[in-house]
Amino acid sequence: MNIILLGAAGFIGKNLTIGLGRKPQNHLTLVDKSKHFFQEGNLYFPETTKIKEDAFDETTDFDKLLEGQDIVYHLVSTTAPVTSNQHIEQELKANVIVTVNMLEACVRCKVKKVVFFSSGGTVYGKDVLCPINEEAPTNPICAYGLQKLSIEKLLFLYSYLHDLDYRVIRLSNPYRPYQRPNGGLGAITTFTYKALRGEEITVYGDGSVIRDFIYIEDAIKAIENIVEGESRHRIFNIGSGCGTSIRKVLEIIGVVLKTDLKVVYKSKRKADVPENYLDISRYETCFGKLNLVSLYEGIHRTAAFMKEQYHI
C-alpha cells in the first residue's frame, strides 16, 4: 500500500509514521516544508520511506506528488485555533483553496482514499451539548474550525461527483511524544514541560474550561482502525469520551511530578469554547471499545519522554 502523509513532520504525522511504519506492506512518503523537520526527535523511518519537501501551497505540483499513491493523509493546517481569526482571508486561501487543488489531483491520479484530520474541538462551536456526537450542529467560532469544516464539505462533494472515498477524523486534544512544548498547541504537553523546568504556566480564564484529552498512541490505533475498516460512516469523533477541566489537568501534573506549579491566570480568550468533549460511541459501535491510557499514566509517560528528549 502506497501511503503519503502531507504535513508529516508534525506531532500527529510523526506518530502516524511510527504506527503505519510497523506494517511491512505500507510504503510511506512523508511530505513537509523542510526535511530538517524530520530530524527532530531521532525518529526511526523504515527503509522504504521517502521524504519530500513541499510547502503545500498554490505552487505545489500535486499530480507529481500523488502519482502512484493509494491513500492520502491530509494533516496540513497553516494556523492554530486561537490565532486564526486574526487572518481569516489567509486562513481560507491557504487551506481550503489549496485542498481543492489537491483533491482535483487525487481524482486525476486515481487515489483510493483521502484521510482528513479535522477538529473535534472547533468545528462544533460553543452552543452544543456535551458529549458531542457527529450529528451535532457545526457552527465554528474561529476560522480554524471554519476551514476544517469547509474541507469536510469539499470531501463530501468530491465523493459525490467523483466517487472519491474519504474519512474525516474529528480529533480532540492528543498529547505526548513529538508535540512541541512551545508550539502553541497542547495544554498537557506545554504545562508538563513548564512544570518540569519550574517555569510559569499561563492559563487563560479561571481554569474551568473543559477539554477532551487523548493519549496519542490511543488515537493512532483508532485512526488506523477507521482507515482500514469497513463502515457506512465517513466522519468519526476520536477522543476519550469524557471532559477534564484545565484545573484538574494542572492538579494531576502536580501530583505526578510531585511539585507545586507556578500558575498565572489571565483573561479568557474569545476563541476558547467553554466546554468540549466528544461522544465516541459511533467509533466504538463500529470498531470496538477504546481502552485508553489514563491521564495520570499519560502524563507520567509524557514527563519521562521529555526528561529524556530535552535532558531536563
mmCIF file of C-alpha atoms in Angstrom:
data_model
loop_
_atom_site.group_PDB
_atom_site.id
_atom_site.type_symbol
_atom_site.label_atom_id
_atom_site.label_comp_id
_atom_site.label_asym_id
_atom_site.label_seq_id
_atom_site.Cartn_x
_atom_site.Cartn_y
_atom_site.Cartn_z
ATOM 1 C CA MET A 1 0.000 0.000 0.000
ATOM 2 C CA ASN A 2 1.462 3.350 -1.051
ATOM 3 C CA ILE A 3 0.613 5.984 1.556
ATOM 4 C CA ILE A 4 1.505 9.681 1.510
ATOM 5 C CA LEU A 5 1.341 11.928 4.581
ATOM 6 C CA LEU A 6 1.028 15.659 3.857
ATOM 7 C CA GLY A 7 2.227 17.606 6.895
ATOM 8 C CA ALA A 8 4.058 14.539 8.140
ATOM 9 C CA ALA A 9 6.665 16.292 10.292
ATOM 10 C CA GLY A 10 4.148 17.498 12.846
ATOM 11 C CA PHE A 11 3.202 15.848 16.096
ATOM 12 C CA ILE A 12 0.413 13.668 14.684
ATOM 13 C CA GLY A 13 2.308 12.947 11.470
ATOM 14 C CA LYS A 14 5.338 11.581 13.292
ATOM 15 C CA ASN A 15 3.209 9.320 15.447
ATOM 16 C CA LEU A 16 1.269 8.149 12.400
ATOM 17 C CA THR A 17 4.569 7.363 10.710
ATOM 18 C CA ILE A 18 5.512 5.150 13.653
ATOM 19 C CA GLY A 19 2.168 3.342 13.571
ATOM 20 C CA LEU A 20 1.921 2.893 9.806
ATOM 21 C CA GLY A 21 5.615 2.050 9.520
ATOM 22 C CA ARG A 22 5.172 -1.047 11.692
ATOM 23 C CA LYS A 23 3.314 -2.760 8.849
ATOM 24 C CA PRO A 24 5.709 -4.029 6.161
ATOM 25 C CA GLN A 25 3.068 -3.745 3.427
ATOM 26 C CA ASN A 26 2.985 0.041 3.861
ATOM 27 C CA HIS A 27 5.307 2.160 1.733
ATOM 28 C CA LEU A 28 5.340 5.673 3.136
ATOM 29 C CA THR A 29 6.040 9.058 1.550
ATOM 30 C CA LEU A 30 6.432 11.851 4.093
ATOM 31 C CA VAL A 31 5.957 15.445 2.959
ATOM 32 C CA ASP A 32 6.595 18.713 4.788
ATOM 33 C CA LYS A 33 8.135 22.141 4.238
ATOM 34 C CA SER A 34 11.651 21.041 5.174
ATOM 35 C CA LYS A 35 13.433 17.703 5.506
ATOM 36 C CA HIS A 36 15.114 19.203 8.558
ATOM 37 C CA PHE A 37 11.839 18.880 10.496
ATOM 38 C CA PHE A 38 12.114 15.096 10.305
ATOM 39 C CA GLN A 39 15.446 15.124 12.142
ATOM 40 C CA GLU A 40 13.814 16.360 15.347
ATOM 41 C CA GLY A 41 13.238 13.605 17.897
ATOM 42 C CA ASN A 42 15.532 10.948 16.378
ATOM 43 C CA LEU A 43 12.588 9.285 14.658
ATOM 44 C CA TYR A 44 13.184 5.917 13.008
ATOM 45 C CA PHE A 45 11.972 5.536 9.428
ATOM 46 C CA PRO A 46 11.510 2.200 7.619
ATOM 47 C CA GLU A 47 13.900 1.673 4.700
ATOM 48 C CA THR A 48 11.096 2.048 2.156
ATOM 49 C CA THR A 49 10.164 5.528 3.451
ATOM 50 C CA LYS A 50 10.608 8.508 1.136
ATOM 51 C CA ILE A 51 10.893 12.064 2.434
ATOM 52 C CA LYS A 52 9.989 15.021 0.238
ATOM 53 C CA GLU A 53 9.967 18.783 0.699
ATOM 54 C CA ASP A 54 6.883 20.730 -0.288
ATOM 55 C CA ALA A 55 5.186 23.788 1.201
ATOM 56 C CA PHE A 56 1.581 22.674 0.435
ATOM 57 C CA ASP A 57 0.584 25.885 -1.294
ATOM 58 C CA GLU A 58 -0.685 27.063 -4.668
ATOM 59 C CA THR A 59 2.688 26.261 -6.279
ATOM 60 C CA THR A 60 2.545 22.577 -5.302
ATOM 61 C CA ASP A 61 2.517 20.090 -8.191
ATOM 62 C CA PHE A 62 0.001 17.696 -6.651
ATOM 63 C CA ASP A 63 -0.136 15.448 -9.737
ATOM 64 C CA LYS A 64 3.572 14.730 -9.395
ATOM 65 C CA LEU A 65 3.325 14.363 -5.617
ATOM 66 C CA LEU A 66 0.332 11.998 -5.609
ATOM 67 C CA GLU A 67 1.185 9.830 -8.618
ATOM 68 C CA GLY A 68 1.020 6.154 -7.648
ATOM 69 C CA GLN A 69 -0.375 6.822 -4.151
ATOM 70 C CA ASP A 70 -3.246 4.743 -2.748
ATOM 71 C CA ILE A 71 -4.045 6.697 0.430
ATOM 72 C CA VAL A 72 -3.516 10.393 1.175
ATOM 73 C CA TYR A 73 -3.369 11.614 4.790
ATOM 74 C CA HIS A 74 -4.086 15.351 4.893
ATOM 75 C CA LEU A 75 -2.656 16.773 8.138
ATOM 76 C CA VAL A 76 -1.818 20.286 6.978
ATOM 77 C CA SER A 77 -3.108 23.436 8.647
ATOM 78 C CA THR A 78 -1.364 26.780 8.460
ATOM 79 C CA THR A 79 -2.569 28.278 11.756
ATOM 80 C CA ALA A 80 -3.740 27.458 15.265
ATOM 81 C CA PRO A 81 -7.308 27.981 16.550
ATOM 82 C CA VAL A 82 -6.533 30.896 18.883
ATOM 83 C CA THR A 83 -4.821 32.984 16.172
ATOM 84 C CA SER A 84 -6.862 32.042 13.103
ATOM 85 C CA ASN A 85 -9.430 34.855 13.482
ATOM 86 C CA GLN A 86 -6.657 37.403 13.013
ATOM 87 C CA HIS A 87 -6.107 36.259 9.424
ATOM 88 C CA ILE A 88 -9.414 34.850 8.176
ATOM 89 C CA GLU A 89 -8.842 35.501 4.476
ATOM 90 C CA GLN A 90 -5.360 33.989 4.535
ATOM 91 C CA GLU A 91 -6.612 31.042 6.602
ATOM 92 C CA LEU A 92 -9.207 30.102 3.997
ATOM 93 C CA LYS A 93 -6.982 30.690 0.983
ATOM 94 C CA ALA A 94 -4.028 28.778 2.402
ATOM 95 C CA ASN A 95 -6.063 25.758 3.474
ATOM 96 C CA VAL A 96 -9.343 25.465 1.569
ATOM 97 C CA ILE A 97 -8.241 26.609 -1.898
ATOM 98 C CA VAL A 98 -5.059 24.546 -1.826
ATOM 99 C CA THR A 99 -7.046 21.498 -0.680
ATOM 100 C CA VAL A 100 -9.277 21.893 -3.760
ATOM 101 C CA ASN A 101 -6.131 21.667 -5.901
ATOM 102 C CA MET A 102 -5.097 18.545 -4.001
ATOM 103 C CA LEU A 103 -8.496 16.866 -4.424
ATOM 104 C CA GLU A 104 -8.501 17.563 -8.151
ATOM 105 C CA ALA A 105 -5.142 15.794 -8.363
ATOM 106 C CA CYS A 106 -6.493 12.903 -6.253
ATOM 107 C CA VAL A 107 -9.186 12.351 -8.873
ATOM 108 C CA ARG A 108 -6.732 12.524 -11.768
ATOM 109 C CA CYS A 109 -4.233 10.219 -10.015
ATOM 110 C CA LYS A 110 -6.965 7.740 -9.033
ATOM 111 C CA VAL A 111 -6.187 7.927 -5.305
ATOM 112 C CA LYS A 112 -8.259 5.320 -3.445
ATOM 113 C CA LYS A 113 -8.875 7.189 -0.185
ATOM 114 C CA VAL A 114 -8.279 10.567 1.473
ATOM 115 C CA VAL A 115 -7.967 10.775 5.263
ATOM 116 C CA PHE A 116 -8.519 14.294 6.568
ATOM 117 C CA PHE A 117 -7.682 15.457 10.074
ATOM 118 C CA SER A 118 -10.416 17.821 11.102
ATOM 119 C CA SER A 119 -11.008 19.194 14.603
ATOM 120 C CA GLY A 120 -13.291 17.788 17.273
ATOM 121 C CA GLY A 121 -12.552 20.892 19.296
ATOM 122 C CA THR A 122 -13.516 23.679 16.875
ATOM 123 C CA VAL A 123 -15.935 22.531 14.156
ATOM 124 C CA TYR A 124 -18.862 22.239 16.596
ATOM 125 C CA GLY A 125 -18.647 25.708 18.148
ATOM 126 C CA LYS A 126 -19.924 26.535 21.628
ATOM 127 C CA ASP A 127 -23.714 26.066 21.561
ATOM 128 C CA VAL A 128 -23.789 22.266 21.699
ATOM 129 C CA LEU A 129 -24.431 19.789 24.484
ATOM 130 C CA CYS A 130 -21.614 17.530 25.645
ATOM 131 C CA PRO A 131 -20.701 14.820 24.923
ATOM 132 C CA ILE A 132 -20.881 15.967 21.304
ATOM 133 C CA ASN A 133 -21.786 13.433 18.633
ATOM 134 C CA GLU A 134 -21.037 13.649 14.926
ATOM 135 C CA GLU A 135 -24.599 14.779 14.106
ATOM 136 C CA ALA A 136 -24.410 17.864 16.343
ATOM 137 C CA PRO A 137 -24.704 21.336 14.742
ATOM 138 C CA THR A 138 -21.458 22.744 13.381
ATOM 139 C CA ASN A 139 -21.061 26.474 13.979
ATOM 140 C CA PRO A 140 -17.352 27.264 14.424
ATOM 141 C CA ILE A 141 -16.388 30.435 16.287
ATOM 142 C CA CYS A 142 -12.883 30.546 14.810
ATOM 143 C CA ALA A 143 -11.596 30.488 11.231
ATOM 144 C CA TYR A 144 -9.563 27.369 12.026
ATOM 145 C CA GLY A 145 -12.771 25.431 12.642
ATOM 146 C CA LEU A 146 -14.393 27.032 9.605
ATOM 147 C CA GLN A 147 -11.651 25.902 7.237
ATOM 148 C CA LYS A 148 -11.735 22.393 8.704
ATOM 149 C CA LEU A 149 -15.490 22.185 8.197
ATOM 150 C CA SER A 150 -15.200 23.604 4.675
ATOM 151 C CA ILE A 151 -12.738 20.864 3.745
ATOM 152 C CA GLU A 152 -15.071 18.231 5.198
ATOM 153 C CA LYS A 153 -17.808 19.519 2.884
ATOM 154 C CA LEU A 154 -15.422 19.503 -0.073
ATOM 155 C CA LEU A 155 -14.644 15.847 0.592
ATOM 156 C CA PHE A 156 -18.352 15.048 0.546
ATOM 157 C CA LEU A 157 -18.697 16.918 -2.753
ATOM 158 C CA TYR A 158 -15.763 15.105 -4.385
ATOM 159 C CA SER A 159 -17.138 11.792 -3.168
ATOM 160 C CA TYR A 160 -20.498 12.675 -4.745
ATOM 161 C CA LEU A 161 -19.016 13.944 -8.014
ATOM 162 C CA HIS A 162 -16.088 11.571 -8.473
ATOM 163 C CA ASP A 163 -16.688 8.641 -6.087
ATOM 164 C CA LEU A 164 -13.550 9.616 -4.121
ATOM 165 C CA ASP A 165 -13.534 7.662 -0.863
ATOM 166 C CA TYR A 166 -12.633 9.541 2.302
ATOM 167 C CA ARG A 167 -12.572 9.515 6.102
ATOM 168 C CA VAL A 168 -12.762 12.544 8.382
ATOM 169 C CA ILE A 169 -11.097 12.313 11.795
ATOM 170 C CA ARG A 170 -12.536 14.817 14.262
ATOM 171 C CA LEU A 171 -9.780 14.545 16.823
ATOM 172 C CA SER A 172 -9.989 16.013 20.325
ATOM 173 C CA ASN A 173 -6.758 17.002 22.133
ATOM 174 C CA PRO A 174 -3.979 14.431 21.664
ATOM 175 C CA TYR A 175 -0.745 14.656 23.647
ATOM 176 C CA ARG A 176 2.678 13.098 24.299
ATOM 177 C CA PRO A 177 5.721 12.319 22.043
ATOM 178 C CA TYR A 178 6.902 14.761 19.362
ATOM 179 C CA GLN A 179 4.447 17.503 20.314
ATOM 180 C CA ARG A 180 6.444 20.711 20.622
ATOM 181 C CA PRO A 181 6.097 22.054 24.170
ATOM 182 C CA ASN A 182 6.355 25.652 22.965
ATOM 183 C CA GLY A 183 4.339 25.350 19.771
ATOM 184 C CA GLY A 184 1.130 26.994 20.969
ATOM 185 C CA LEU A 185 -0.878 23.766 20.905
ATOM 186 C CA GLY A 186 -1.276 21.039 23.507
ATOM 187 C CA ALA A 187 -2.101 22.085 27.058
ATOM 188 C CA ILE A 188 -0.845 18.899 28.709
ATOM 189 C CA THR A 189 2.432 18.925 26.797
ATOM 190 C CA THR A 190 3.063 22.626 27.433
ATOM 191 C CA PHE A 191 2.086 22.517 31.114
ATOM 192 C CA THR A 192 4.158 19.391 31.799
ATOM 193 C CA TYR A 193 7.233 20.855 30.093
ATOM 194 C CA LYS A 194 6.989 24.107 32.026
ATOM 195 C CA ALA A 195 6.366 22.276 35.299
ATOM 196 C CA LEU A 196 9.472 20.131 34.790
ATOM 197 C CA ARG A 197 11.533 23.269 34.198
ATOM 198 C CA GLY A 198 9.978 25.153 37.111
ATOM 199 C CA GLU A 199 8.619 27.794 34.764
ATOM 200 C CA GLU A 200 5.471 29.884 34.964
ATOM 201 C CA ILE A 201 2.348 28.298 33.456
ATOM 202 C CA THR A 202 -0.159 30.659 31.813
ATOM 203 C CA VAL A 203 -3.846 29.755 31.915
ATOM 204 C CA TYR A 204 -6.426 31.824 30.038
ATOM 205 C CA GLY A 205 -9.591 32.154 32.107
ATOM 206 C CA ASP A 206 -10.115 30.616 35.533
ATOM 207 C CA GLY A 207 -9.204 27.045 34.593
ATOM 208 C CA SER A 208 -12.810 25.883 34.356
ATOM 209 C CA VAL A 209 -12.587 25.287 30.583
ATOM 210 C CA ILE A 210 -13.265 21.606 29.884
ATOM 211 C CA ARG A 211 -11.482 19.654 27.176
ATOM 212 C CA ASP A 212 -11.199 16.083 25.924
ATOM 213 C CA PHE A 213 -7.644 14.697 26.131
ATOM 214 C CA ILE A 214 -6.414 11.502 24.482
ATOM 215 C CA TYR A 215 -3.004 9.866 24.569
ATOM 216 C CA ILE A 216 -1.592 9.962 21.028
ATOM 217 C CA GLU A 217 -0.935 6.209 20.737
ATOM 218 C CA ASP A 218 -4.594 5.518 21.568
ATOM 219 C CA ALA A 219 -5.639 7.994 18.874
ATOM 220 C CA ILE A 220 -3.343 6.435 16.258
ATOM 221 C CA LYS A 221 -4.733 2.938 16.886
ATOM 222 C CA ALA A 222 -8.272 4.263 16.464
ATOM 223 C CA ILE A 223 -7.367 6.122 13.262
ATOM 224 C CA GLU A 224 -5.800 3.012 11.722
ATOM 225 C CA ASN A 225 -8.961 1.045 12.513
ATOM 226 C CA ILE A 226 -11.115 3.703 10.853
ATOM 227 C CA VAL A 227 -8.976 3.872 7.705
ATOM 228 C CA GLU A 228 -8.557 0.125 7.313
ATOM 229 C CA GLY A 229 -12.029 -0.917 8.496
ATOM 230 C CA GLU A 230 -15.421 -1.002 6.816
ATOM 231 C CA SER A 231 -18.248 1.325 7.828
ATOM 232 C CA ARG A 232 -21.058 3.269 6.201
ATOM 233 C CA HIS A 233 -19.873 6.305 8.169
ATOM 234 C CA ARG A 234 -17.255 8.711 6.870
ATOM 235 C CA ILE A 235 -16.892 11.067 9.865
ATOM 236 C CA PHE A 236 -15.648 9.910 13.271
ATOM 237 C CA ASN A 237 -15.007 11.618 16.586
ATOM 238 C CA ILE A 238 -11.844 10.403 18.287
ATOM 239 C CA GLY A 239 -11.260 11.349 21.916
ATOM 240 C CA SER A 240 -11.552 9.982 25.422
ATOM 241 C CA GLY A 241 -15.319 10.412 25.603
ATOM 242 C CA CYS A 242 -15.120 12.481 28.790
ATOM 243 C CA GLY A 243 -14.188 16.015 29.769
ATOM 244 C CA THR A 244 -11.478 17.261 32.111
ATOM 245 C CA SER A 245 -11.063 20.835 33.300
ATOM 246 C CA ILE A 246 -7.766 22.663 32.926
ATOM 247 C CA ARG A 247 -7.644 22.986 36.711
ATOM 248 C CA LYS A 248 -7.882 19.202 37.039
ATOM 249 C CA VAL A 249 -5.125 18.714 34.467
ATOM 250 C CA LEU A 250 -2.868 21.021 36.464
ATOM 251 C CA GLU A 251 -3.714 19.145 39.650
ATOM 252 C CA ILE A 252 -2.772 15.805 38.064
ATOM 253 C CA ILE A 253 0.501 17.202 36.708
ATOM 254 C CA GLY A 254 1.366 18.445 40.197
ATOM 255 C CA VAL A 255 0.614 15.033 41.719
ATOM 256 C CA VAL A 256 2.518 13.071 39.066
ATOM 257 C CA LEU A 257 5.591 15.324 39.213
ATOM 258 C CA LYS A 258 5.327 15.820 42.980
ATOM 259 C CA THR A 259 5.780 19.558 42.654
ATOM 260 C CA ASP A 260 3.933 22.837 43.200
ATOM 261 C CA LEU A 261 3.087 24.538 39.921
ATOM 262 C CA LYS A 262 3.594 28.240 39.226
ATOM 263 C CA VAL A 263 0.259 29.090 37.582
ATOM 264 C CA VAL A 264 -0.735 32.562 36.374
ATOM 265 C CA TYR A 265 -4.332 33.187 35.301
ATOM 266 C CA LYS A 266 -5.065 35.707 32.538
ATOM 267 C CA SER A 267 -8.220 36.946 30.818
ATOM 268 C CA LYS A 268 -10.060 34.287 28.821
ATOM 269 C CA ARG A 269 -9.818 34.302 25.031
ATOM 270 C CA LYS A 270 -12.844 34.776 22.775
ATOM 271 C CA ALA A 271 -11.961 31.784 20.559
ATOM 272 C CA ASP A 272 -11.974 29.363 23.512
ATOM 273 C CA VAL A 273 -15.117 27.217 23.757
ATOM 274 C CA PRO A 274 -16.091 26.815 27.468
ATOM 275 C CA GLU A 275 -16.785 23.075 27.284
ATOM 276 C CA ASN A 276 -15.918 20.492 24.662
ATOM 277 C CA TYR A 277 -15.731 16.722 24.902
ATOM 278 C CA LEU A 278 -16.727 14.131 22.359
ATOM 279 C CA ASP A 279 -19.172 11.282 22.092
ATOM 280 C CA ILE A 280 -17.129 8.367 20.695
ATOM 281 C CA SER A 281 -19.960 5.818 20.593
ATOM 282 C CA ARG A 282 -20.016 5.769 16.765
ATOM 283 C CA TYR A 283 -16.395 4.629 16.724
ATOM 284 C CA GLU A 284 -16.903 2.059 19.492
ATOM 285 C CA THR A 285 -20.017 0.641 17.816
ATOM 286 C CA CYS A 286 -18.097 0.146 14.565
ATOM 287 C CA PHE A 287 -14.664 -0.896 15.816
ATOM 288 C CA GLY A 288 -14.887 -1.857 19.489
ATOM 289 C CA LYS A 289 -14.139 -0.177 22.785
ATOM 290 C CA LEU A 290 -11.222 2.193 23.129
ATOM 291 C CA ASN A 291 -9.045 1.023 26.026
ATOM 292 C CA LEU A 292 -7.490 4.338 26.917
ATOM 293 C CA VAL A 293 -4.357 5.296 28.803
ATOM 294 C CA SER A 294 -5.424 7.290 31.878
ATOM 295 C CA LEU A 295 -4.438 10.931 32.295
ATOM 296 C CA TYR A 296 -2.233 10.019 35.249
ATOM 297 C CA GLU A 297 -0.358 7.383 33.241
ATOM 298 C CA GLY A 298 -0.271 9.524 30.121
ATOM 299 C CA ILE A 299 1.220 12.498 31.944
ATOM 300 C CA HIS A 300 3.744 10.204 33.633
ATOM 301 C CA ARG A 301 4.847 8.905 30.207
ATOM 302 C CA THR A 302 4.891 12.430 28.790
ATOM 303 C CA ALA A 303 7.181 13.621 31.579
ATOM 304 C CA ALA A 304 9.501 10.620 31.118
ATOM 305 C CA PHE A 305 9.743 11.302 27.379
ATOM 306 C CA MET A 306 10.551 14.963 27.970
ATOM 307 C CA LYS A 307 13.240 14.213 30.534
ATOM 308 C CA GLU A 308 14.993 12.007 28.003
ATOM 309 C CA GLN A 309 14.345 14.162 24.951
ATOM 310 C CA TYR A 310 15.161 17.565 26.435
ATOM 311 C CA HIS A 311 17.587 16.458 29.180
ATOM 312 C CA ILE A 312 15.513 18.123 31.887
#
